[in-house]
Amino acid sequence: MAGLTHPSLVILSGAGLSAESGVATFRGADGLWEGHRIEDVATPEAFKTQPELVHRFYNMRRASLKTVEPNAAHDALVRLEREWPGPFLHITQNVDDLNERAGARKLLHMHGQLRQVRCTWCRAVLTWDGDLETSSACPECARAGKLRPDIVWFGEMPYYIDEIMRALETVDIFLCIGTSGVVYPAAGFARLAAEHGCARLIEMNLERTGISDHFTEQRHGAATVVVPALVGELLSAS
Ligand code: NAD
């Protein structure tokens, strides 16, 4: 390690991190739900024209969280968060709560969270574990029909962008786990980190992706295998 400063670490995770817990990825299988492309359900337009359909999709996904548990990759990332001596940030595109349930604290949900809803009238953000209906009333302002899943839909601005951009300006080691590199702006983070001088960029995935060329290292394999192995390597070298 150079001097007194410890290298900074930024992690970007995607659906592949939670796949072995049993949370479906978007682009696996046929990418359809009840015959709809996911991209057609996860939009503000779909919520405007077919709110019942959108609620059903997110109610199903929210309920399914009760049937899944964090896996060895989530656990390894929490170990890394606790033991890494330098600055640490985990940015996840995942809307599940498996990182928190494994113990993660330095975590940003850039695409929102399934277990949260947002009132479009009073802007309250609330924890929500049951089903959401078009008639549900906001517990804060009592208005009915104004709650929506606290999910960043296609075409909407992801959360924490300023904080993420600042972290990418100074990152020394960038890890990317289980993301297809299709959804922007997250798909551009590796290139941005490299442009800011990050010299070590490691992609972990079952296979190469459309953004693989931006990385300096590849670890191909299941997240529950490659992530704990890399965490062990990083910590023993730190
Ligand atoms: P994606 O479905 O597009 O891609 C998943 C990637 O993970 C693929 O490249 C695949 O090869 C890889 N993968 C699959 N299983 C893996 C495993 N066991 N180990 C390692 N890699 C594995 O997912 P994405 O890139 O995260 O897509 C972005 C969008 O999908 C985000 O907006 C996100 O919110 C949403 N999403 C989230 C969840 C979740 O919260 N768990 C689930 C599905 C989709």
Coordinates of N, CA and C and ligand atoms in Angstrom, one line a residue:
M1 N 0.8 -1.2 0.0 CA 0.0 0.0 0.0 C 0.9 1.2 0.0
A2 N 0.5 2.2 -0.8 CA 1.4 3.4 -1.0 C 1.1 4.3 0.2
G3 N 2.2 4.8 0.9 CA 2.1 5.8 1.9 C 1.1 5.4 3.0
L4 N 0.4 6.4 3.6 CA -0.5 6.2 4.6 C -1.9 6.0 4.1
T5 N -2.2 6.3 2.9 CA -3.5 6.2 2.4 C -3.8 4.8 1.8
H6 N -5.0 4.4 2.1 CA -5.4 3.1 1.6 C -6.3 3.3 0.4
P7 N -6.2 2.3 -0.6 CA -6.9 2.5 -1.8 C -8.4 2.5 -1.6
S8 N -9.1 3.2 -2.4 CA -10.6 3.3 -2.3 C -11.2 2.2 -3.2
L9 N -12.3 1.7 -2.7 CA -13.0 0.6 -3.4 C -14.4 1.0 -3.7
V10 N -14.8 0.8 -5.0 CA -16.2 1.0 -5.3 C -16.7 -0.3 -6.0
I11 N -17.9 -0.7 -5.5 CA -18.5 -1.9 -6.1 C -19.8 -1.5 -6.8
L12 N -20.0 -2.1 -8.0 CA -21.3 -1.9 -8.7 C -21.9 -3.3 -8.8
S13 N -23.1 -3.5 -8.2 CA -23.7 -4.9 -8.3 C -25.0 -4.8 -9.1
G14 N -25.3 -6.0 -9.7 CA -26.5 -6.1 -10.5 C -27.2 -7.4 -10.1
A15 N -28.2 -7.8 -10.9 CA -29.1 -8.9 -10.6 C -28.4 -10.2 -10.4
G16 N -27.2 -10.4 -11.1 CA -26.4 -11.6 -10.9 C -26.0 -11.9 -9.5
L17 N -25.8 -10.8 -8.7 CA -25.4 -11.0 -7.3 C -26.5 -11.7 -6.5
S18 N -27.8 -11.5 -6.8 CA -28.9 -12.1 -6.1 C -29.4 -13.4 -6.8
A19 N -28.9 -13.7 -8.0 CA -29.5 -14.7 -8.8 C -29.5 -16.1 -8.0
E20 N -28.4 -16.4 -7.4 CA -28.3 -17.7 -6.7 C -29.1 -17.7 -5.4
S21 N -29.6 -16.6 -5.0 CA -30.6 -16.5 -3.8 C -32.0 -16.9 -4.3
G22 N -32.1 -16.9 -5.6 CA -33.5 -17.2 -6.2 C -34.2 -16.0 -6.7
V23 N -33.6 -14.8 -6.7 CA -34.2 -13.6 -7.3 C -33.9 -13.6 -8.8
A24 N -35.0 -13.6 -9.6 CA -34.8 -13.7 -11.0 C -34.1 -12.5 -11.6
T25 N -33.1 -12.7 -12.6 CA -32.5 -11.6 -13.3 C -33.5 -11.2 -14.3
F26 N -33.3 -10.0 -14.9 CA -34.2 -9.5 -16.0 C -34.0 -10.2 -17.3
R27 N -32.7 -10.3 -17.6 CA -32.5 -10.8 -19.0 C -32.2 -12.3 -19.1
G28 N -32.4 -13.0 -18.0 CA -32.3 -14.4 -18.1 C -33.6 -14.9 -18.8
A29 N -33.6 -16.2 -19.1 CA -34.8 -16.9 -19.7 C -35.3 -16.0 -20.9
D30 N -36.6 -15.8 -20.9 CA -37.2 -15.0 -22.0 C -37.4 -13.5 -21.7
G31 N -37.1 -13.2 -20.4 CA -37.2 -11.8 -20.0 C -38.6 -11.3 -20.1
L32 N -39.6 -12.2 -20.0 CA -41.0 -11.8 -20.0 C -41.7 -12.1 -18.7
W33 N -42.7 -11.3 -18.4 CA -43.6 -11.5 -17.2 C -45.0 -11.4 -17.7
E34 N -45.8 -12.4 -17.5 CA -47.2 -12.5 -18.0 C -47.3 -12.0 -19.5
G35 N -46.3 -12.3 -20.3 CA -46.3 -12.0 -21.7 C -45.8 -10.6 -22.0
H36 N -45.4 -9.8 -20.9 CA -45.0 -8.4 -21.1 C -43.5 -8.4 -21.0
R37 N -42.8 -7.6 -21.9 CA -41.4 -7.4 -21.7 C -41.3 -6.5 -20.4
I38 N -40.2 -6.9 -19.5 CA -40.1 -6.2 -18.3 C -39.9 -4.7 -18.5
E39 N -39.2 -4.3 -19.6 CA -39.0 -2.9 -19.9 C -40.3 -2.2 -20.2
D40 N -41.3 -2.9 -20.5 CA -42.6 -2.3 -20.8 C -43.5 -2.1 -19.5
V41 N -43.1 -2.9 -18.5 CA -43.8 -2.8 -17.2 C -43.2 -1.7 -16.3
A42 N -41.9 -1.7 -16.4 CA -41.1 -0.8 -15.5 C -40.9 0.6 -16.1
T43 N -42.0 1.2 -16.3 CA -41.9 2.6 -16.9 C -43.0 3.5 -16.3
P44 N -42.8 4.8 -16.3 CA -43.8 5.7 -15.8 C -45.0 5.7 -16.7
E45 N -44.8 5.4 -18.0 CA -46.0 5.3 -18.9 C -46.9 4.2 -18.6
A46 N -46.3 3.0 -18.3 CA -47.1 1.8 -17.9 C -47.8 2.1 -16.6
F47 N -47.2 2.8 -15.7 CA -47.9 3.1 -14.4 C -49.1 4.1 -14.7
K48 N -48.9 4.9 -15.7 CA -50.0 5.9 -16.0 C -51.2 5.2 -16.6
T49 N -50.9 4.3 -17.6 CA -51.9 3.7 -18.4 C -52.4 2.3 -17.8
Q50 N -51.6 1.6 -17.1 CA -52.0 0.3 -16.5 C -51.5 0.1 -15.1
P51 N -51.9 1.0 -14.2 CA -51.4 1.0 -12.8 C -51.6 -0.4 -12.1
E52 N -52.7 -1.0 -12.4 CA -53.0 -2.3 -11.7 C -51.9 -3.4 -12.1
L53 N -51.6 -3.4 -13.4 CA -50.6 -4.3 -13.9 C -49.2 -4.0 -13.2
V54 N -48.9 -2.8 -13.1 CA -47.6 -2.4 -12.6 C -47.5 -2.8 -11.1
H55 N -48.7 -2.5 -10.4 CA -48.7 -2.9 -8.9 C -48.6 -4.4 -8.8
R56 N -49.3 -5.1 -9.7 CA -49.2 -6.6 -9.5 C -47.8 -7.1 -9.7
F57 N -47.1 -6.5 -10.6 CA -45.7 -6.9 -10.9 C -44.8 -6.7 -9.7
Y58 N -45.0 -5.5 -9.1 CA -44.1 -5.2 -7.9 C -44.6 -5.8 -6.7
N59 N -45.9 -6.0 -6.5 CA -46.4 -6.8 -5.4 C -45.9 -8.2 -5.4
M60 N -45.8 -8.8 -6.5 CA -45.3 -10.2 -6.7 C -43.8 -10.2 -6.3
R61 N -43.1 -9.2 -6.8 CA -41.6 -9.2 -6.5 C -41.4 -8.9 -5.0
R62 N -42.2 -7.9 -4.5 CA -42.0 -7.6 -3.0 C -42.3 -8.8 -2.2
A63 N -43.4 -9.5 -2.5 CA -43.8 -10.7 -1.7 C -42.7 -11.8 -1.8
S64 N -42.1 -11.9 -3.0 CA -41.1 -13.0 -3.2 C -39.8 -12.7 -2.4
L65 N -39.6 -11.5 -1.9 CA -38.4 -11.3 -1.0 C -38.5 -12.1 0.3
K66 N -39.7 -12.5 0.7 CA -39.9 -13.2 1.9 C -39.4 -14.7 1.7
T67 N -39.2 -15.1 0.5 CA -38.8 -16.5 0.2 C -37.4 -16.6 -0.1
V68 N -36.6 -15.5 0.0 CA -35.2 -15.6 -0.4 C -34.3 -15.2 0.7
E69 N -33.0 -15.6 0.7 CA -32.0 -15.3 1.7 C -30.8 -14.8 1.1
P70 N -30.0 -13.9 1.8 CA -28.7 -13.5 1.2 C -27.8 -14.8 1.0
N71 N -26.9 -14.7 0.0 CA -26.0 -15.8 -0.3 C -24.6 -15.5 0.0
A72 N -23.7 -16.4 -0.3 CA -22.3 -16.2 0.1 C -21.6 -15.0 -0.5
A73 N -22.1 -14.5 -1.6 CA -21.5 -13.3 -2.2 C -22.0 -12.1 -1.5
H74 N -23.2 -12.0 -1.1 CA -23.7 -10.9 -0.2 C -22.8 -10.9 1.1
D75 N -22.7 -12.0 1.7 CA -21.9 -12.1 2.9 C -20.5 -11.7 2.8
A76 N -19.9 -12.1 1.6 CA -18.5 -11.7 1.4 C -18.3 -10.2 1.2
L77 N -19.3 -9.6 0.6 CA -19.2 -8.1 0.4 C -19.3 -7.4 1.7
V78 N -20.1 -7.9 2.6 CA -20.2 -7.3 3.9 C -18.9 -7.5 4.7
R79 N -18.3 -8.6 4.6 CA -17.0 -8.8 5.2 C -16.0 -7.7 4.6
L80 N -16.0 -7.6 3.3 CA -15.2 -6.6 2.7 C -15.4 -5.2 3.2
E81 N -16.7 -4.8 3.3 CA -17.1 -3.5 3.8 C -16.5 -3.3 5.2
R82 N -16.6 -4.3 6.0 CA -16.2 -4.2 7.4 C -14.7 -4.2 7.6
E83 N -14.0 -4.9 6.7 CA -12.5 -5.1 6.9 C -11.7 -4.3 6.0
W84 N -12.2 -3.7 4.9 CA -11.4 -2.9 4.0 C -10.9 -1.6 4.7
P85 N -9.6 -1.4 4.7 CA -9.1 -0.3 5.4 C -9.3 1.1 4.8
G86 N -9.6 1.2 3.5 CA -9.8 2.5 2.8 C -11.3 2.8 2.6
P87 N -11.5 3.9 1.9 CA -12.9 4.3 1.6 C -13.6 3.1 0.8
F88 N -14.9 2.9 1.1 CA -15.6 1.8 0.5 C -17.0 2.3 0.2
L89 N -17.5 1.9 -1.0 CA -18.9 2.2 -1.4 C -19.4 1.1 -2.2
H90 N -20.6 0.6 -1.9 CA -21.3 -0.4 -2.7 C -22.5 0.3 -3.3
I91 N -22.5 0.3 -4.7 CA -23.6 0.9 -5.4 C -24.4 -0.3 -6.0
T92 N -25.6 -0.5 -5.7 CA -26.4 -1.6 -6.2 C -27.5 -1.2 -7.1
Q93 N -27.7 -1.9 -8.2 CA -28.9 -1.7 -9.1 C -30.0 -2.5 -8.6
N94 N -29.7 -3.4 -7.6 CA -30.7 -4.3 -7.2 C -31.7 -3.6 -6.3
V95 N -33.0 -4.0 -6.4 CA -34.0 -3.4 -5.6 C -34.4 -4.3 -4.5
D96 N -33.8 -5.5 -4.4 CA -34.1 -6.4 -3.2 C -33.3 -5.9 -2.0
D97 N -33.6 -6.5 -0.9 CA -33.0 -6.1 0.4 C -31.9 -7.1 0.9
L98 N -31.4 -7.9 0.0 CA -30.5 -8.9 0.5 C -29.1 -8.4 1.0
N99 N -28.6 -7.3 0.4 CA -27.4 -6.8 1.0 C -27.6 -6.3 2.4
E100 N -28.7 -5.5 2.7 CA -28.9 -5.1 4.0 C -29.1 -6.2 5.0
R101 N -29.8 -7.3 4.5 CA -30.1 -8.4 5.4 C -28.8 -9.1 5.7
A102 N -27.8 -9.0 4.8 CA -26.5 -9.6 5.1 C -25.7 -8.7 6.0
G103 N -26.1 -7.4 6.2 CA -25.4 -6.5 7.1 C -24.8 -5.3 6.5
A104 N -25.0 -5.1 5.2 CA -24.4 -4.0 4.5 C -24.9 -2.6 5.0
R105 N -24.0 -1.7 5.1 CA -24.3 -0.3 5.6 C -23.9 0.7 4.6
K106 N -22.7 0.6 4.0 CA -22.2 1.6 3.0 C -22.8 1.2 1.6
L107 N -24.1 1.3 1.5 CA -24.8 0.8 0.3 C -25.7 1.9 -0.3
L108 N -25.7 2.1 -1.6 CA -26.6 3.0 -2.2 C -27.5 2.2 -3.2
H109 N -28.8 2.3 -3.1 CA -29.7 1.7 -4.0 C -30.0 2.7 -5.1
M110 N -29.3 2.6 -6.2 CA -29.4 3.7 -7.2 C -30.8 3.5 -8.0
H111 N -31.3 2.3 -7.9 CA -32.6 2.1 -8.6 C -33.8 1.9 -7.7
G112 N -33.6 2.3 -6.4 CA -34.7 2.3 -5.5 C -34.8 0.9 -4.8
Q113 N -35.9 0.7 -4.1 CA -36.1 -0.5 -3.2 C -37.5 -1.0 -3.3
L114 N -37.6 -2.3 -3.4 CA -38.9 -2.9 -3.4 C -39.7 -2.7 -2.1
R115 N -39.0 -2.7 -1.0 CA -39.7 -2.6 0.3 C -40.0 -1.1 0.7
Q116 N -39.9 -0.2 -0.3 CA -40.3 1.2 -0.1 C -41.3 1.6 -1.1
V117 N -42.2 2.5 -0.7 CA -43.1 3.2 -1.6 C -42.9 4.7 -1.4
R118 N -43.4 5.4 -2.4 CA -43.2 6.9 -2.4 C -44.6 7.5 -2.7
C119 N -44.9 8.6 -1.9 CA -46.2 9.3 -2.2 C -45.8 10.4 -3.2
T120 N -46.5 10.4 -4.4 CA -46.3 11.4 -5.4 C -46.9 12.7 -5.0
W121 N -47.8 12.7 -4.0 CA -48.4 14.0 -3.5 C -47.6 14.7 -2.5
C122 N -47.3 14.0 -1.3 CA -46.5 14.7 -0.2 C -45.1 14.3 -0.2
R123 N -44.6 13.4 -1.1 CA -43.2 13.0 -1.3 C -42.7 12.1 -0.1
A124 N -43.6 11.7 0.8 CA -43.1 10.8 1.8 C -42.6 9.5 1.2
V125 N -41.5 9.0 1.8 CA -41.0 7.7 1.4 C -41.2 6.7 2.6
L126 N -41.8 5.6 2.4 CA -42.3 4.8 3.5 C -41.9 3.3 3.3
T127 N -41.6 2.6 4.4 CA -41.3 1.2 4.3 C -42.7 0.5 4.0
W128 N -42.7 -0.5 3.1 CA -44.0 -1.1 2.7 C -43.8 -2.6 2.4
D129 N -44.3 -3.4 3.3 CA -44.1 -4.8 3.1 C -45.2 -5.6 2.5
G130 N -46.4 -5.0 2.5 CA -47.6 -5.7 1.9 C -47.8 -5.4 0.5
D131 N -49.0 -5.6 0.0 CA -49.4 -5.3 -1.4 C -49.7 -3.8 -1.5
L132 N -49.5 -3.2 -2.6 CA -49.8 -1.8 -2.9 C -50.9 -1.9 -3.9
E133 N -52.0 -1.1 -3.7 CA -53.1 -1.1 -4.7 C -53.3 0.3 -5.2
T134 N -54.1 0.5 -6.2 CA -54.3 1.9 -6.7 C -55.1 2.7 -5.7
S135 N -55.8 2.0 -4.8 CA -56.6 2.7 -3.8 C -55.9 2.9 -2.5
S136 N -54.7 2.4 -2.3 CA -53.9 2.5 -1.1 C -53.8 4.0 -0.7
A137 N -54.0 4.3 0.6 CA -53.8 5.7 1.1 C -52.4 5.9 1.7
C138 N -51.9 7.1 1.5 CA -50.6 7.4 2.1 C -50.7 7.6 3.6
P139 N -49.9 6.9 4.4 CA -50.0 7.0 5.8 C -49.7 8.4 6.3
E140 N -48.9 9.2 5.5 CA -48.5 10.5 5.9 C -49.6 11.6 5.6
C141 N -50.1 11.6 4.4 CA -51.0 12.7 4.0 C -52.4 12.2 3.8
A142 N -52.6 10.9 3.9 CA -53.9 10.2 3.9 C -54.6 10.3 2.5
R143 N -53.9 10.8 1.5 CA -54.5 10.8 0.2 C -54.5 9.4 -0.4
A144 N -55.5 9.0 -1.1 CA -55.6 7.6 -1.7 C -55.1 7.8 -3.2
G145 N -54.5 6.7 -3.7 CA -54.1 6.6 -5.1 C -52.9 7.4 -5.5
K146 N -52.1 7.8 -4.5 CA -50.9 8.6 -4.8 C -49.6 7.9 -4.6
L147 N -49.7 6.6 -4.1 CA -48.5 5.9 -3.7 C -48.0 5.1 -5.0
R148 N -46.7 5.1 -5.1 CA -46.1 4.3 -6.2 C -44.9 3.5 -5.6
P149 N -44.5 2.4 -6.3 CA -43.3 1.7 -5.8 C -42.1 2.7 -5.9
D150 N -41.2 2.7 -4.9 CA -40.0 3.6 -4.9 C -38.9 2.9 -5.7
I151 N -39.2 2.8 -7.0 CA -38.4 2.1 -8.0 C -38.1 3.2 -9.0
V152 N -36.8 3.2 -9.5 CA -36.4 4.1 -10.6 C -36.8 3.3 -11.9
W153 N -37.8 3.8 -12.6 CA -38.2 3.2 -13.8 C -37.4 3.6 -15.0
F154 N -37.5 2.8 -16.1 CA -36.7 3.2 -17.3 C -37.2 4.6 -17.7
G155 N -36.2 5.5 -18.0 CA -36.5 6.9 -18.4 C -36.5 7.8 -17.2
E156 N -36.3 7.3 -15.9 CA -36.2 8.2 -14.8 C -34.8 8.3 -14.3
M157 N -34.5 9.3 -13.5 CA -33.2 9.6 -13.1 C -32.8 8.7 -11.9
P158 N -31.7 8.0 -12.0 CA -31.3 7.1 -10.8 C -31.0 8.0 -9.6
Y159 N -31.1 7.4 -8.4 CA -30.8 8.1 -7.2 C -29.2 8.2 -7.0
Y160 N -28.8 9.2 -6.2 CA -27.5 9.3 -5.7 C -26.4 9.6 -6.7
I161 N -26.8 10.1 -7.9 CA -25.9 10.2 -9.0 C -24.7 11.1 -8.6
D162 N -24.9 12.2 -7.9 CA -23.8 13.1 -7.5 C -22.8 12.4 -6.7
E163 N -23.3 11.7 -5.7 CA -22.4 10.9 -4.8 C -21.7 9.9 -5.5
I164 N -22.3 9.2 -6.4 CA -21.7 8.1 -7.2 C -20.6 8.7 -8.1
M165 N -20.9 9.9 -8.7 CA -19.9 10.5 -9.6 C -18.6 10.9 -8.8
R166 N -18.9 11.4 -7.6 CA -17.7 11.8 -6.8 C -16.9 10.6 -6.4
A167 N -17.5 9.5 -6.1 CA -16.8 8.3 -5.7 C -16.0 7.7 -6.9
L168 N -16.6 7.9 -8.2 CA -15.9 7.4 -9.3 C -14.6 8.2 -9.7
E169 N -14.6 9.4 -9.2 CA -13.5 10.3 -9.5 C -12.2 9.9 -8.8
T170 N -12.4 9.2 -7.7 CA -11.2 8.9 -6.9 C -11.0 7.4 -6.6
V171 N -11.8 6.6 -7.3 CA -11.8 5.2 -7.0 C -10.4 4.5 -7.5
D172 N -9.9 3.7 -6.7 CA -8.6 2.9 -7.0 C -8.9 1.5 -7.5
I173 N -9.9 0.9 -6.9 CA -10.3 -0.5 -7.4 C -11.8 -0.5 -7.6
F174 N -12.2 -0.9 -8.8 CA -13.6 -0.9 -9.2 C -14.1 -2.3 -9.4
L175 N -15.0 -2.8 -8.7 CA -15.5 -4.2 -8.9 C -17.0 -4.1 -9.5
C176 N -17.2 -4.9 -10.4 CA -18.5 -5.0 -11.0 C -19.0 -6.4 -11.0
I177 N -20.2 -6.6 -10.4 CA -20.6 -8.0 -10.1 C -22.0 -8.2 -10.7
G178 N -22.1 -9.2 -11.6 CA -23.4 -9.7 -12.1 C -24.3 -8.6 -12.7
T179 N -23.7 -7.8 -13.6 CA -24.6 -6.9 -14.3 C -24.3 -7.0 -15.8
S180 N -25.4 -6.9 -16.6 CA -25.2 -7.2 -18.0 C -24.6 -6.0 -18.8
G181 N -24.6 -4.8 -18.1 CA -24.0 -3.7 -18.7 C -24.9 -3.1 -19.8
V182 N -26.1 -3.2 -19.7 CA -27.1 -2.8 -20.7 C -27.8 -1.5 -20.3
V183 N -28.0 -1.4 -18.9 CA -28.8 -0.3 -18.4 C -27.9 0.9 -18.0
Y184 N -28.1 2.0 -18.7 CA -27.3 3.2 -18.4 C -28.0 4.1 -17.3
P185 N -27.4 4.9 -16.5 CA -25.9 5.2 -16.6 C -25.0 4.2 -15.9
A186 N -25.5 3.2 -15.2 CA -24.7 2.3 -14.5 C -23.7 1.6 -15.4
A187 N -24.1 1.3 -16.6 CA -23.2 0.6 -17.6 C -22.0 1.4 -18.0
G188 N -22.1 2.7 -17.7 CA -21.0 3.6 -18.1 C -20.0 3.8 -16.9
F189 N -20.3 3.3 -15.7 CA -19.4 3.6 -14.6 C -18.0 3.1 -14.7
A190 N -17.8 1.9 -15.3 CA -16.5 1.4 -15.4 C -15.6 2.3 -16.3
R191 N -16.2 2.7 -17.4 CA -15.5 3.5 -18.4 C -15.1 4.9 -17.7
L192 N -16.1 5.4 -16.9 CA -15.8 6.7 -16.2 C -14.7 6.5 -15.2
A193 N -14.8 5.5 -14.4 CA -13.7 5.2 -13.4 C -12.4 5.1 -14.1
A194 N -12.3 4.4 -15.2 CA -11.0 4.3 -15.9 C -10.5 5.7 -16.4
E195 N -11.5 6.5 -16.9 CA -11.1 7.8 -17.4 C -10.5 8.7 -16.3
H196 N -11.0 8.4 -15.1 CA -10.6 9.2 -13.9 C -9.3 8.6 -13.3
G197 N -8.7 7.6 -14.0 CA -7.4 7.0 -13.5 C -7.5 5.8 -12.7
C198 N -8.6 5.2 -12.6 CA -8.7 3.9 -11.8 C -7.9 2.8 -12.6
A199 N -7.0 2.2 -12.0 CA -6.1 1.3 -12.7 C -6.5 -0.2 -12.6
R200 N -7.4 -0.5 -11.6 CA -7.7 -1.9 -11.5 C -9.3 -2.0 -11.5
L201 N -9.8 -2.6 -12.6 CA -11.2 -2.7 -12.7 C -11.5 -4.2 -13.0
I202 N -12.3 -4.8 -12.1 CA -12.5 -6.3 -12.1 C -14.0 -6.6 -12.4
E203 N -14.2 -7.3 -13.5 CA -15.6 -7.7 -13.8 C -15.8 -9.1 -13.4
M204 N -16.9 -9.4 -12.6 CA -17.3 -10.7 -12.2 C -18.7 -11.0 -12.8
N205 N -18.7 -12.1 -13.6 CA -19.9 -12.5 -14.3 C -19.8 -13.9 -14.8
L206 N -20.9 -14.5 -15.1 CA -20.8 -15.8 -15.7 C -20.1 -15.8 -17.1
E207 N -20.2 -14.7 -17.7 CA -19.7 -14.6 -19.1 C -19.3 -13.2 -19.4
R208 N -18.7 -13.0 -20.6 CA -18.3 -11.6 -21.0 C -19.6 -10.8 -21.3
T209 N -19.5 -9.5 -21.1 CA -20.7 -8.6 -21.4 C -20.3 -7.6 -22.4
G210 N -21.2 -6.7 -22.7 CA -21.0 -5.7 -23.7 C -20.0 -4.6 -23.1
I211 N -19.7 -4.6 -21.8 CA -18.8 -3.6 -21.2 C -17.5 -4.2 -20.8
S212 N -17.3 -5.5 -21.1 CA -16.1 -6.2 -20.6 C -14.8 -5.5 -21.0
D213 N -14.8 -4.9 -22.2 CA -13.5 -4.2 -22.6 C -13.0 -3.1 -21.7
H214 N -13.9 -2.6 -20.9 CA -13.5 -1.5 -20.0 C -12.8 -2.0 -18.7
F215 N -12.7 -3.3 -18.6 CA -12.1 -3.9 -17.3 C -10.7 -4.4 -17.6
T216 N -9.9 -4.3 -16.5 CA -8.5 -4.8 -16.6 C -8.4 -6.3 -16.2
E217 N -9.5 -6.8 -15.5 CA -9.5 -8.2 -15.1 C -10.9 -8.8 -15.2
Q218 N -10.9 -10.1 -15.5 CA -12.2 -10.8 -15.6 C -12.2 -12.0 -14.6
R219 N -13.3 -12.2 -13.9 CA -13.4 -13.4 -13.1 C -14.7 -14.0 -13.5
H220 N -14.6 -15.1 -14.3 CA -15.9 -15.7 -14.8 C -16.3 -16.9 -13.9
G221 N -17.6 -16.8 -13.5 CA -18.1 -17.9 -12.6 C -19.2 -17.3 -11.8
A222 N -19.8 -18.2 -11.0 CA -21.0 -17.8 -10.2 C -20.5 -16.9 -9.1
A223 N -21.4 -15.9 -8.8 CA -21.0 -14.9 -7.8 C -20.7 -15.5 -6.5
T224 N -21.4 -16.6 -6.1 CA -21.1 -17.2 -4.8 C -19.8 -17.8 -4.7
V225 N -19.1 -18.0 -5.8 CA -17.8 -18.6 -5.9 C -16.7 -17.5 -6.1
V226 N -16.9 -16.7 -7.1 CA -15.9 -15.8 -7.5 C -15.8 -14.6 -6.5
V227 N -16.9 -14.1 -5.9 CA -16.9 -13.0 -5.0 C -16.2 -13.3 -3.7
P228 N -16.5 -14.4 -3.0 CA -15.8 -14.7 -1.8 C -14.3 -14.9 -2.1
A229 N -13.9 -15.5 -3.2 CA -12.5 -15.7 -3.5 C -11.8 -14.4 -3.7
L230 N -12.4 -13.5 -4.4 CA -11.8 -12.2 -4.6 C -11.7 -11.4 -3.3
V231 N -12.7 -11.4 -2.5 CA -12.7 -10.7 -1.3 C -11.5 -11.2 -0.4
G232 N -11.3 -12.5 -0.4 CA -10.2 -13.1 0.4 C -8.9 -12.5 -0.1
E233 N -8.8 -12.5 -1.5 CA -7.5 -12.0 -2.1 C -7.3 -10.5 -1.7
L234 N -8.3 -9.7 -1.9 CA -8.2 -8.3 -1.6 C -7.8 -8.0 -0.2
L235 N -8.5 -8.7 0.7 CA -8.2 -8.5 2.2 C -6.8 -9.0 2.6
S236 N -6.4 -10.1 2.0 CA -5.1 -10.5 2.4 C -4.0 -9.6 1.8
A237 N -4.3 -8.9 0.8 CA -3.3 -8.0 0.2 C -3.4 -6.6 0.8
S238 N -4.4 -6.3 1.6 CA -4.6 -4.9 2.0 C -3.8 -4.6 3.3
Ligands
NAD1 P1 -29.5 -8.3 -15.9 O1 -30.6 -9.3 -15.6 O2 -29.6 -7.4 -17.1 O3 -28.1 -9.0 -16.0 C1 -27.7 -10.0 -15.0 C2 -26.3 -10.3 -15.2 O4 -25.9 -11.2 -14.2 C3 -26.0 -11.0 -16.6 O5 -24.9 -10.4 -17.2 C4 -25.7 -12.5 -16.1 O6 -24.7 -13.1 -17.0 C5 -25.1 -12.3 -14.7 N1 -25.4 -13.4 -13.8 C6 -26.5 -14.2 -13.8 N2 -26.3 -15.1 -12.8 C7 -25.1 -14.9 -12.2 C8 -24.4 -15.5 -11.2 N3 -24.9 -16.5 -10.5 N4 -23.2 -15.0 -10.9 C9 -22.6 -13.9 -11.6 N5 -23.3 -13.3 -12.6 C10 -24.5 -13.8 -12.9 O7 -29.3 -7.4 -14.6 P2 -28.8 -6.0 -14.3 O8 -27.6 -5.7 -15.1 O9 -28.7 -5.8 -12.9 O10 -30.0 -5.1 -14.9 C11 -30.2 -4.0 -14.5 C12 -31.7 -3.9 -14.0 O11 -32.3 -5.0 -13.5 C13 -31.6 -3.0 -12.9 O12 -32.4 -1.9 -13.1 C14 -32.1 -3.7 -11.7 O13 -32.8 -2.8 -10.8 C15 -33.0 -4.7 -12.3 N6 -33.2 -6.0 -11.5 C16 -32.9 -6.1 -10.2 C17 -33.1 -7.4 -9.5 C18 -32.8 -7.5 -8.0 O14 -33.1 -6.5 -7.3 N7 -32.3 -8.6 -7.5 C19 -33.5 -8.5 -10.2 C20 -33.7 -8.3 -11.6 C21 -33.5 -7.1 -12.2

